[in-house]
XYZ file of C-alpha atoms in Angstrom:
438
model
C -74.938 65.933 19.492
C -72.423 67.218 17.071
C -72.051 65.805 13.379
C -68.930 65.689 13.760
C -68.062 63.585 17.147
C -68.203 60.322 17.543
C -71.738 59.294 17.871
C -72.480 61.119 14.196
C -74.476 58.528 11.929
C -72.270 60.193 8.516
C -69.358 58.087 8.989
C -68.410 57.790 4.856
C -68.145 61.485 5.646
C -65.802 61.360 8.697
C -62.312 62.141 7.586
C -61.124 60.863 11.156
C -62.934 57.195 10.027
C -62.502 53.949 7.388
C -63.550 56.035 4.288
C -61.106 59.358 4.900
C -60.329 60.760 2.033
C -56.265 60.792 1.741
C -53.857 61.944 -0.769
C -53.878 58.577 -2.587
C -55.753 55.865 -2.257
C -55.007 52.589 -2.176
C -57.547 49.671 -3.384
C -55.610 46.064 -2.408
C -55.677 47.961 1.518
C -58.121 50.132 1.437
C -57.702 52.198 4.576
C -54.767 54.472 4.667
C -52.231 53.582 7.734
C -53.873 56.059 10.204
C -57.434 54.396 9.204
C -56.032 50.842 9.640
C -54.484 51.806 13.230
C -58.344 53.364 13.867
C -60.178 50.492 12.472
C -58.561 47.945 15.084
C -60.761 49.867 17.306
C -64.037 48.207 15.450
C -63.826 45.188 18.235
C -64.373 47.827 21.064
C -67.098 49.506 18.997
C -69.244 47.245 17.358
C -71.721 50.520 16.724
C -69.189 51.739 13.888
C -68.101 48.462 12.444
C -71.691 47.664 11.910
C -72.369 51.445 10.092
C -69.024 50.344 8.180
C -70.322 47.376 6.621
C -73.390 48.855 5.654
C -71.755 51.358 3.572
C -69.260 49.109 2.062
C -71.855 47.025 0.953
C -73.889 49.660 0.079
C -71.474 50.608 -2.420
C -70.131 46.641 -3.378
C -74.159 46.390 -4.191
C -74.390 49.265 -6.582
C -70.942 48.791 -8.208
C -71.733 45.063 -8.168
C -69.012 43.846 -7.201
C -67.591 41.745 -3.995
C -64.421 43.554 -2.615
C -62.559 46.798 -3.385
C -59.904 45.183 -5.069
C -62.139 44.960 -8.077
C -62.308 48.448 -8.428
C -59.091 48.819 -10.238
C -60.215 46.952 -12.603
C -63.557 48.880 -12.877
C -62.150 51.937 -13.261
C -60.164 50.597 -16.493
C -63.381 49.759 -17.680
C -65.165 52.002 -19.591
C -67.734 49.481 -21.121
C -68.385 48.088 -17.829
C -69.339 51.300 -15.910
C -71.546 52.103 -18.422
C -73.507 48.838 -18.062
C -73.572 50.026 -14.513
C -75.652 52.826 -14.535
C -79.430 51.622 -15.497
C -78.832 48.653 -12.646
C -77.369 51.949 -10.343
C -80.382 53.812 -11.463
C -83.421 51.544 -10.528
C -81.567 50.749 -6.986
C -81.593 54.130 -6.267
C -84.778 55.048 -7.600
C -86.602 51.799 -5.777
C -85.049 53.338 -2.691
C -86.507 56.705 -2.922
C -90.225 55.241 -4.426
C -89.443 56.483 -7.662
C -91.128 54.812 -10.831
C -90.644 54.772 -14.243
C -88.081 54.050 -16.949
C -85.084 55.005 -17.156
C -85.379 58.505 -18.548
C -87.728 59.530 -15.355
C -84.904 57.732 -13.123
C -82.486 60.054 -14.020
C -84.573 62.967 -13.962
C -84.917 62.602 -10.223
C -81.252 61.024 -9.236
C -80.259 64.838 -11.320
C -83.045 66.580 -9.590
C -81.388 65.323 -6.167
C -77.852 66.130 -7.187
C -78.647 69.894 -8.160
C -80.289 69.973 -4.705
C -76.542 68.787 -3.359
C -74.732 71.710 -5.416
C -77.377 73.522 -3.914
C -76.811 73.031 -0.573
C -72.924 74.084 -1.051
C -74.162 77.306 -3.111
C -76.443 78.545 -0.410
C -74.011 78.393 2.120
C -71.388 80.588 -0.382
C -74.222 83.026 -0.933
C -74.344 84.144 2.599
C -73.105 82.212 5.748
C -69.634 81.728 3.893
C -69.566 84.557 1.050
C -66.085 85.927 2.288
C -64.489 82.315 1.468
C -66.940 81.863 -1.278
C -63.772 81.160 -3.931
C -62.223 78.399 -1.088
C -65.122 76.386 -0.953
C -66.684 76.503 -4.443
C -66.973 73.582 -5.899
C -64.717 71.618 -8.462
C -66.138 71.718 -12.063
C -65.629 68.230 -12.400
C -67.877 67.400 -9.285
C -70.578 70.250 -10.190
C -70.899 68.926 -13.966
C -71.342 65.402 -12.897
C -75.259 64.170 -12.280
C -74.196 60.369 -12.411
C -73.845 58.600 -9.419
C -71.707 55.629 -10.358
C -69.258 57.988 -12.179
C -69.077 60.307 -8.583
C -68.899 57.305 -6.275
C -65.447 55.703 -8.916
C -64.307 59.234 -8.571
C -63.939 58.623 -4.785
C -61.512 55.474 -5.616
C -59.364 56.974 -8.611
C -55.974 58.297 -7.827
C -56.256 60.427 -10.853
C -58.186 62.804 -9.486
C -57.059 65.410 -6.684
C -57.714 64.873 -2.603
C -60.374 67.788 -2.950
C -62.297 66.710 -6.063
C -62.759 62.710 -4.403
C -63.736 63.996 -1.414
C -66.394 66.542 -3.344
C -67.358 63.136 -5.111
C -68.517 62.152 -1.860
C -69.938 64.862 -0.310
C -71.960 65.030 -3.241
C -73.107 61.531 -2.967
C -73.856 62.022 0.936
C -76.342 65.224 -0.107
C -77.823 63.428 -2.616
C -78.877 61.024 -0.355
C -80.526 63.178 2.107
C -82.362 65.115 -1.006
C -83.794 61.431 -2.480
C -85.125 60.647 1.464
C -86.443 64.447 1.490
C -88.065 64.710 -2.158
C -89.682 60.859 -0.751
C -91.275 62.383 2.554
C -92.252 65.584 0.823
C -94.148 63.093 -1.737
C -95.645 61.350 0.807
C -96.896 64.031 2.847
C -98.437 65.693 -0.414
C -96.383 69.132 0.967
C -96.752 70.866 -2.104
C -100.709 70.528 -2.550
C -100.891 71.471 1.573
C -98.953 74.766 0.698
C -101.382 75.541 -2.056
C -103.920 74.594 0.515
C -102.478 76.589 3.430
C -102.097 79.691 0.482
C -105.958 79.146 -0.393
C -106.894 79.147 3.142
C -105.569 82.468 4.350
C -106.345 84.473 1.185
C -110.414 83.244 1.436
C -110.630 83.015 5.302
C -108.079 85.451 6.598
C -107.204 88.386 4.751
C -109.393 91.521 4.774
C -112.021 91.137 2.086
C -111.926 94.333 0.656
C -108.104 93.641 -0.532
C -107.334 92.116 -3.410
C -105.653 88.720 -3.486
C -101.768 89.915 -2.960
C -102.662 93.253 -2.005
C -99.900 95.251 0.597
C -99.638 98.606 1.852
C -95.631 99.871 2.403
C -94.922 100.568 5.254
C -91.664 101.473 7.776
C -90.189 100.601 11.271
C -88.947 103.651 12.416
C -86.651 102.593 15.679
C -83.807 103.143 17.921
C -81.378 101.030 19.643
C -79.763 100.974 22.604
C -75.784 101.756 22.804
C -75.653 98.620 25.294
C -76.607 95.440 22.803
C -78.510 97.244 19.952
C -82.088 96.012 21.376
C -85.034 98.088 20.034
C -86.130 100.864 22.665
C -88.598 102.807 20.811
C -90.519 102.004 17.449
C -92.628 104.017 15.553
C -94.872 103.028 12.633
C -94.744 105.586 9.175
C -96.117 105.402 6.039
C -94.709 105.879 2.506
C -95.262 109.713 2.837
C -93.807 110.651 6.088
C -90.651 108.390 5.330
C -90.023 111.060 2.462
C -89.744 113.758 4.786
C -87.609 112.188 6.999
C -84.192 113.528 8.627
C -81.220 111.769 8.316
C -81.200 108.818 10.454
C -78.731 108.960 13.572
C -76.480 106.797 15.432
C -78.542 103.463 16.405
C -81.706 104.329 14.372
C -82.604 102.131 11.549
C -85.722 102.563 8.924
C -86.673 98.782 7.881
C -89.598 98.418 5.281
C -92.795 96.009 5.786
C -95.306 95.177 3.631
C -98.384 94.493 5.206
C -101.654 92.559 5.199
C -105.138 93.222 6.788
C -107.731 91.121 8.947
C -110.494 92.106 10.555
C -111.797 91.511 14.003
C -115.376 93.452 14.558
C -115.467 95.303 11.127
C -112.004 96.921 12.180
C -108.721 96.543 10.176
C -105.812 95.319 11.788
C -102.735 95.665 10.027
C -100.189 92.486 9.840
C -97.171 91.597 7.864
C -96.797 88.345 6.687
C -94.072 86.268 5.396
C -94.785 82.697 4.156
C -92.494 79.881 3.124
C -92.181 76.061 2.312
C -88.639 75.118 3.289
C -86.684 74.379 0.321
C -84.867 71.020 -0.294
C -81.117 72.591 0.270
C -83.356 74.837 3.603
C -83.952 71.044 4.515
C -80.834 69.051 3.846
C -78.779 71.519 6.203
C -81.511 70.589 8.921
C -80.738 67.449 8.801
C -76.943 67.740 9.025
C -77.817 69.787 11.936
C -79.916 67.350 13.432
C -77.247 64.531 12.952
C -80.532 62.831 11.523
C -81.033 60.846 8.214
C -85.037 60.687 8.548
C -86.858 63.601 7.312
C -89.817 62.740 9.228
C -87.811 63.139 12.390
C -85.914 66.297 11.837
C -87.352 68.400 9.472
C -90.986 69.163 11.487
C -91.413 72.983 10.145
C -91.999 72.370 6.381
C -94.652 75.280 6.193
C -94.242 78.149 8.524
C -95.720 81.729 8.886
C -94.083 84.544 10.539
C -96.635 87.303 11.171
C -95.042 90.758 13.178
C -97.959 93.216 14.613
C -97.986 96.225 16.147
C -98.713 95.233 19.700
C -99.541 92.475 21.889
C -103.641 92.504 21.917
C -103.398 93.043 18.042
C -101.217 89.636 18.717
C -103.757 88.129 20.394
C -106.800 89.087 18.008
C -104.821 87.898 15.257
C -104.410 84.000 16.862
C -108.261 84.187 17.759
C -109.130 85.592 14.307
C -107.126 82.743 12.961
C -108.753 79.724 15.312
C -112.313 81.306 14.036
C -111.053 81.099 10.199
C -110.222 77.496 10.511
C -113.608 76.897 11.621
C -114.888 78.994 9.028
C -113.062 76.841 6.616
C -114.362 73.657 8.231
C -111.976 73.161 10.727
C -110.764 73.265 14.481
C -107.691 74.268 14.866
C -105.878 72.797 17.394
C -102.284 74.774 18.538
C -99.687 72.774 19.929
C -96.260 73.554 21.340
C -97.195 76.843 22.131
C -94.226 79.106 23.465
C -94.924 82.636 24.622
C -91.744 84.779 25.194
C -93.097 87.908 24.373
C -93.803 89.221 27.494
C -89.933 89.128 28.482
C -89.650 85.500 30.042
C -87.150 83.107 28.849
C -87.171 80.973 25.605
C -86.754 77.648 26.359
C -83.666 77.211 23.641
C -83.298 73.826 22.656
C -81.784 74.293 19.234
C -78.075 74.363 18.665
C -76.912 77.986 18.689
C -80.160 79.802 19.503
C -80.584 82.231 22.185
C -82.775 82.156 25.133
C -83.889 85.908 24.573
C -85.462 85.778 22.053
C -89.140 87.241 22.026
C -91.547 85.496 20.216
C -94.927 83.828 20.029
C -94.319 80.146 18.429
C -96.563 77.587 17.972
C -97.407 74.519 15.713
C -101.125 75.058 14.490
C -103.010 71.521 13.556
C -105.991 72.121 10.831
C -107.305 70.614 7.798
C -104.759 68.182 7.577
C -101.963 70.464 7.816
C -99.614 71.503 10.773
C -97.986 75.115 10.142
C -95.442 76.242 11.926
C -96.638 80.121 13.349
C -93.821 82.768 14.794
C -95.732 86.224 15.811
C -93.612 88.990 16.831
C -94.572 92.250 18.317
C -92.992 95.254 16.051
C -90.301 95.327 18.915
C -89.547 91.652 19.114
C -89.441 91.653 15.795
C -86.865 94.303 15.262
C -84.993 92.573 18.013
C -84.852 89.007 15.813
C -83.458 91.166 13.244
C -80.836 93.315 14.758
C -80.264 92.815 18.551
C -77.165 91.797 19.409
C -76.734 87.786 20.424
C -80.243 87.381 19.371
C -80.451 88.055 15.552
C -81.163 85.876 12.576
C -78.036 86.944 10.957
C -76.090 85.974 13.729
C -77.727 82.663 14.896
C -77.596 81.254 11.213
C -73.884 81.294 11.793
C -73.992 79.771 15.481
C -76.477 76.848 14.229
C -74.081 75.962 11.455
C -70.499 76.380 12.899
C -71.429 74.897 16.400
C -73.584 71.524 15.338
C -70.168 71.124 13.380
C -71.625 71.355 10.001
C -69.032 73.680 8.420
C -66.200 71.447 9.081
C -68.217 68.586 8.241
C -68.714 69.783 4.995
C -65.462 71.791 4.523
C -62.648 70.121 6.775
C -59.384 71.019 7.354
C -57.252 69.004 5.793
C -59.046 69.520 2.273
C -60.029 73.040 2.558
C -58.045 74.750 5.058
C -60.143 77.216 6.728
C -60.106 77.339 10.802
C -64.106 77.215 11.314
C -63.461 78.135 15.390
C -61.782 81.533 13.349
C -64.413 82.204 10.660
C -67.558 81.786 12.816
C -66.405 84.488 14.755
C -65.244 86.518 12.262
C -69.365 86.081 10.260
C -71.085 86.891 13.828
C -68.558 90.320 13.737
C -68.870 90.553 10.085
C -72.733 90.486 9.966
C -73.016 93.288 13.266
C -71.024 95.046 11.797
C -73.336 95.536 8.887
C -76.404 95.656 10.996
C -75.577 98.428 13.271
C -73.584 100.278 10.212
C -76.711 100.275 8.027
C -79.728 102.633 8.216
């Protein structure tokens, strides 16, 4: 289900819908001539009149006011709008179970806006650096933390096609970063990371490391000519890397920093990487997911990649894990458990992901908590990084371009920049620097 077609639940954001942003607006008829010819349609789809209504009067309710002729009037109004914003700011806080006066109000309804800009400035960082100057955002839109002033932006004529439509972008993110900020609050996500944290530093770790402790070390591998998989890997330390030739054609040298547990009294080396999915990490989810609910989309909120040096060291470390649960006072129970490594097929479900990837995945249940786990062999691993058709790089671009984010956040007629053209162009972009780099 793409964002973008017809069965997308964003329709303020649909620029093919009743609240397309045009080059002017006008308030007595509020839909432009090609909106009016769509919005006869409304009788033979009573799905989108019904999502219509509920965002006119979503915004009559905050503007208070009864049809969108009184905007014009509103907008002349400086006194008024003012007025406006502590009756804007307790809706919106109610609606997101935020208390507090008025001060705290804002504080959040800002916190929720940066996580909008945020969302845009991500994308420019990587996905879209190349075209990072075509979709930055207008200073107008960026300054701006008040949501009445953004949503009479959207209606004024004296502002540009771009900068109304940024209005409500912004206004659209917001919304999914209030529902997010709610869930993570009731789901108490940051005192389960601390949790999770506590848990594998007293219960899984070697003991005789310090909290934090790593040893360097490198992925020494080659790649095949045919689609850049990894053939042969070898394990070096710090030392030997010194001494190292030059690296050839389809070699690369990729650092890890790695942990230890111990099964038997022996030390089994694993690196770790950790994460809590950040608020922007999230809101792109849920555009993905053509999903409004946190709770339904967004079901990885802690995760832990581990990457090991073989498969039985795989399979001590998940038993070593089950055992420190228990240790810690309780069972853990693994759920969704998908086991690729062996060469089979991933059962891809995901927009854009591939079905060869090699992995270990699973959801593990325990004190409360459910963690996302992804183990990787050090072959798979180097595979999810570099193989061709299979690597992160490239299916961060696939996930976004194909669910029809990109040109649901940048279309065409604002921004002008072909999506179909630029996705490829990122997947060639990114290979190219892959394969070219040692």
């Amino acid at each position: 289900m793409s964002i973008i077609d017809e069965k997308s639940i964003f329709i303020a954001m649909k620029q093919d819908g009743p609240f397309a942003v045009d080059d002017q607006i006008l308030l007595e008829h509020p839909f432009s001539f090609q909106s009016r010819k769509w919005a006869k349609n409304f009788r033979q789809d009573k799905s989108t009149a019904s999502k219509y209504r509920m965002v006119r009067d979503r915004i009559f309710d905050l503007l208070k006011i009864e049809s969108f002729d009184e905007i014009t009037d509103l907008l002349e109004d400086t006194e008024r709008c003012e007025q406006l914003n502590p009756h804007a700011y307790s809706l919106l806080g109610n609606l997101f179970g935020v208390g507090g006066e008025l001060p705290e109000l804002k504080m959040h309804i800002r916190e929720y806006m940066n996580t909008a800009d945020a969302v845009i400035t991500q994308l420019r960082s990587k996905v879209l650096a190349p075209y990072s100057s075509h979709i930055e955002i207008s200073n107008e839109i960026e300054a701006s933390k008040n949501p009445i002033e953004l949503l009479l932006i959207t209606f004024d004529n004296r502002y540009h096609k771009k900068i109304r439509f940024e209005a409500k972008r912004k206004l659209v993110l917001m919304g999914l970063a209030g529902s997010i900020d709610q869930r993570e609050r009731e789901t108490d996500i940051e005192n389960k990371f601390s949790a999770f944290l506590n848990f594998l530093n007293q219960h899984v770790w070697s003991p005789q490391l310090k909290i934090g402790e790593l040893e360097i070390a490198y992925l020494a591998s080659h790649h095949a000519q045919s689609d850049f998989s990894c053939t042969e890997v070898q394990v070096l330390d710090a030392e030997s890397v010194r001494n190292l030739p030059d690296l050839e054609e389809n070699e690369k040298l990729t650092l890890i920093k790695r942990r230890l547990f111990q099964v038997n009294g022996k030390d089994i080396p694993v690196y770790v990487s950790v994460r809590k999915k950040d608020s922007a990490a999230k809101v792109l989810k849920l555009l993905r997911k053509n999903e409004k609910n946190p709770a339904v989309a967004v079901d990885d909120e802690l995760g832990l990649m581990a990457v090991l040096d073989n498969e039985n060291h795989v399979r001590r470390f998940v038993r070593h894990l089950t055992r420190a649960a228990v240790k810690a006072g309780s069972i853990m129970i693994l759920e969704d458990v998908s086991d690729t490594l062996a060469g089979n097929l991933y059962g891809a479900t995901a927009v854009g992901s591939s079905n060869q990837i090699q992995m270990l995945k699973f959801f593990a249940r325990m004190g409360g908590m459910r963690v996302e786990f992804i183990i990787h062999t050090n072959q798979s691993y180097l595979n999810y990084r570099y193989q061709r058709g299979t690597s992160h790089d490239e299916y961060e671009v696939r996930r976004l371009f194909d669910s029809g984010v990109m040109e649901f956040l940048f279309p065409y007629e604002i921004y002008h920049l072909d999506m179909k053209q630029i996705r490829d162009k990122q997947i060639l972009r990114f290979r190219k620097m892959i394969e070219q780099q040692g």
